[in-house]
Amino acid sequence: MTATTQDHAHHADEPTGFKRWLVTTNHKDIGSMYLLFSLAMFLVGGAMALVIRAELFQPGLQVVDPYFFNQMTTMHALVMIFGAVMPAFTGLANWMIPLMVGAPDMALPRMNNWSFWLLPFGFAILLSTLFMPGGGPAGGWTMYPPLMLQTGTAFPFVIFAIHVLGISSIMGSINVIATILNMRAPGMTLMKMPLFVWTWLITAYLMIAVMPVLAGAITMLLTDQYFGTSFFSAAGGGDPVLYQHIFWFFGHPEVYILILPAFGIISTIIPAFARKPLFGYSSMVYATASIAFLSFIVWAHHMFTVGMPLAGQLFFMYATMLIAVPTGVKVFNWVATMWRGAMTFETPMLFALAFVFLFTIGGFSGLMLAIAPADFQYHDTYFVVAHFHYVLVTGAVFAILAAAYYWLPKWTGHMYSERLGQWHFWLSVIFVNVLFFPQHFLGLAGMPRRIPDYSVQFADWNMVSSIGGFGFGFAQLIFVWLLYKCIRGGEKAEARAWEGAEGLEWEVPSPAPHHTFDTPPVIR
Amino acid sequence: MTNMIARRSFGRSGLLAGLMLLATPALADFSLINMTRGVTESSQEIYDLHMTIFTITVVIGLGVFGAMFYSIFRHRKSRGVKPAKFHHSTTVEVLWTVIPLVILVAMAVPATRVLIDLDDTSESEMAVKITGYQWFWGYEYMGEDVQFLSRLATDSDVARQLHSGINPASVPNYLQNVDRRLVLPVDTRIKFQITAADVIHSWWMPDLGWKKDAIPGFVNETWTVIEEPGVYRGRCAELCGRDHGFMPIVVEALEKDEFEAWLAEQQADGEPGTTADGSDAAEAGEELAAR
C-alpha cells in the first residue's frame, strides 16, 4: 500500500482566529471541533450524573428537590447520548474516514460545517430549559406521554432542540455515506475498507432511517400539546403506548448507532497492538450488518410490561435473543485476534481490552433482559441502568477514549503522556465497576430506576455506587489534563505512531497536514 | 412437591435471616443482591428462569474471559513471542455461530412456557382493579363494593421532605409503608385490572414476580395466586412525575377466612375510602416477629 501526500499551501487566504473555526470546511478542523464539543458535553452530562449520585449517596433527600432530580436524569441522558457519544463518533468519522479511505476531505464540506455548528446552538437551547419557569424536561429522555405533556415552558424548546440535533445527525450521516461510497481511493473496494469505515457506513444508514422517526414522534407530542390532536391521548381516541412503539422504533436502532462505530474502533485497535491481522474480517462486516437489521425488529423489548399480546411478546423476545449471535461472533473474533498475537498494553489497548471484557458483561445482562418473563422483574429497575451503562460507558465511551489515545499522535503530532494515560485507565476501570456493578444488585433486590430516594435496605450499595461515581468522574479530569499537555507539546510522533498500526492514516505525517490525499493514493 | 415445599421454606428462612441481617454489611445477605423468589408459583418460575440464564451466561463468560486472559498473559510481546499470521477459519466461525444459536433455543423453551402461563388470565376467582394516580394507588374489589386509596404512610412522608433532618433509618419501613394496605386472600386465583387516571404508572410487586404498566384509558390484565400469608412490599416502577419514588405498594395476604372477615368488615364500615391515619409499621413488625 503506497500513499502520496501533498501538502500545498494553496489556501493562503484562509481566515484566522475564531473565524477560521466558524467558516472552516476542513474535515480535520471540523473533526476536532466535534471531538472537543463532545468532551465538553461529556463533562456537563457527567456533572449532572454526579448530582444524581450525590442525592443517592444515602437515603432521605439531602441535596435536590425530586422534580429537579428528574430533570437531571432526563438531561443527563439527552446530553450524554446526543451531546457526548454521537458527536464524538461523528468527530472521529470526520477526522478518520477521509484519511482511512484516501479521500482529500468529506464529500460535502459546507454541509459538514453546518451540521457541526447546529450542535452548540441546539445544546444552548436544550440546556437553557433548566432555567425556564417550571424547569427543564423531567419526564425521562424517552419523553413518554402523558407525563411529558406536563412539562412547563420548556416543552416546545426541548422538542425544537431535539429537532435541531436530529437534523445535525442526519446531515452528518449523509456526508459519511457520500464520502464512503464516492471518494474511496482507487483500488479500495468495499471489502478492503477498514472496519471502522464499514461500521460507520452501516451506522449512517441506521441514523438516516430512524432520526426522522424520532422527529415524527416528538412532533406528534407537540401537536397533541398545542394543536388539539390526540395521537397519544386515550380520551381523544389515541393511545399513549403508540408513542412508545414509535419512540423505540427509533430508540433501539439508536442504541446500535451508539455502539457500532465502537465495534469498528475496537476492531482497529486490537489488531494494531496484537500485531496480528483482525480475525474474521468478513464475518465482522456481516455481523455488523445483521445487528443493524435486527435492531429494527426488536424495539418492543423495551415495552414488555405495557400489556402486549402474547404473540407480540414472544416475537420480540426471540428476535432480541437472536442479537446475541452476531454480537457473540464479534467478541469471539476479538479474542481470536488476540490469540497468539504479540500484545503490548499501551493505553489505547488497555481501553480496548476493558471494552471487550466489560461490554460483554453488558451483553450478558442484555441477554437476561431479553427473557420476557424475567424482564417483568428487571424492567425499569437499576438492573437495566447497570446494563445500559455497561454497554454505553464501558462500551461506547471506553471505545471513544481508546480511539482518542490511539489517534492523538496523528492529530496533534505529539505522543501523549503514557504515565497519565495509564493512571486515567486504571482509575477509570476500577471506579466504573465500583459505580455500576452494584447497580445490578440494587435492581435485582427491588430498586426502581429514576427515584431520588429509596428505602433503607438499598443504602449500602447506593453508597458504594456513589463513591464509584465520584471516583470515575474525577478520573476523567486526568484525561482533560493529558489532552491539554498533548496538544501543547510532547514527544514528537512518527508518521506510524504505533508499531503494529495499519491503514492509510499512518502513511501521512504526524500531525496530519491540513490537506491530505489531494492526489489519491493507489491501493494495490 | 416436597422439593418445592423445602425450597419455599428455605426462601422463607432466608427472608427472615435477611431481615435480621439488615444492619450488617450487605454481602452477608443474598436478598440484597439477588432477585426474590417471591411467594407465587409464577414468581418462583421467573426466579428459576433468571438463575438459569444467569448461570449460562456465567459459564460462557468464564470460557470467553478465560481464553482472553490466558491470551493476555501468554501472548505478549514482552515474552518474546512472534505473532501468528492466521486471520480466519471457516470451521471455527461456523461453530461459534451455531453453538450459541442452540443455547439460545434451549433458553427460549422454558421462557416461552412461563410467558404463556403468565398470559392466561382466565378462570379467576376474584378481581381487583388497580388505578395509578399521581402519586398514590387506588384499589377496588370488583363486585364487593369495597374501594379505597393507598398513600405513603405519614411518618415516611414527613421524613422524606428535603432537609427534614429525620434519619430515614429511624422510620420503620421508610418509603415502604402505606396508610391502607391492599388485603388479598392466599390460594386464590386473583385477576388484576390495572389502569391509571393521569399518567403511566407501573404496579410492581417483586414477591408476585411481575410489574404491569398502568396506562390511562386502557386496562391491563394479569393474575396471581399468593401461596404464603404475609406482608409484601413493592413500588411504582414507571417514572410518573415528581413523587414517583414516593408511592409504595403494600400487599397483605391473609388466610381465606380471615380475608372474608376483613372484607365483611369493610363492607359493614359503609364508608369505603376513609383512610386510617398513621402507619402499619408496628403491626407489620409484630407479625413478622411472630412468624
Coordinates of C-alpha atoms in Angstrom, one line a residue, chain A residues 274-277 335-343, chain B residues 67 70-72 74-76 81-86:
Chain A
A274 CA -1.7 -7.7 19.0
R275 CA 0.5 -7.2 15.8
K276 CA -1.8 -9.7 14.0
P277 CA -4.5 -9.2 11.4
V335 CA -10.4 -12.8 21.3
A336 CA -9.2 -14.8 18.4
T337 CA -7.4 -11.7 17.1
M338 CA -5.5 -11.5 20.4
W339 CA -4.8 -15.3 20.4
R340 CA -1.2 -16.0 19.6
G341 CA -0.5 -12.4 18.8
A342 CA 2.3 -10.4 20.4
M343 CA 0.5 -7.9 22.5
Chain B
A67 CA -9.4 -17.5 26.8
Y70 CA -4.9 -16.6 29.0
S71 CA -4.0 -14.9 25.8
I72 CA -3.2 -11.6 27.6
R74 CA 0.8 -15.7 27.4
H75 CA 0.7 -13.9 24.0
R76 CA 2.5 -10.7 24.9
V81 CA 6.6 -14.3 21.1
K82 CA 6.3 -14.0 17.4
P83 CA 2.8 -13.1 16.3
A84 CA 0.9 -15.7 14.3
K85 CA -0.5 -14.8 10.9
F86 CA -3.8 -16.6 10.8

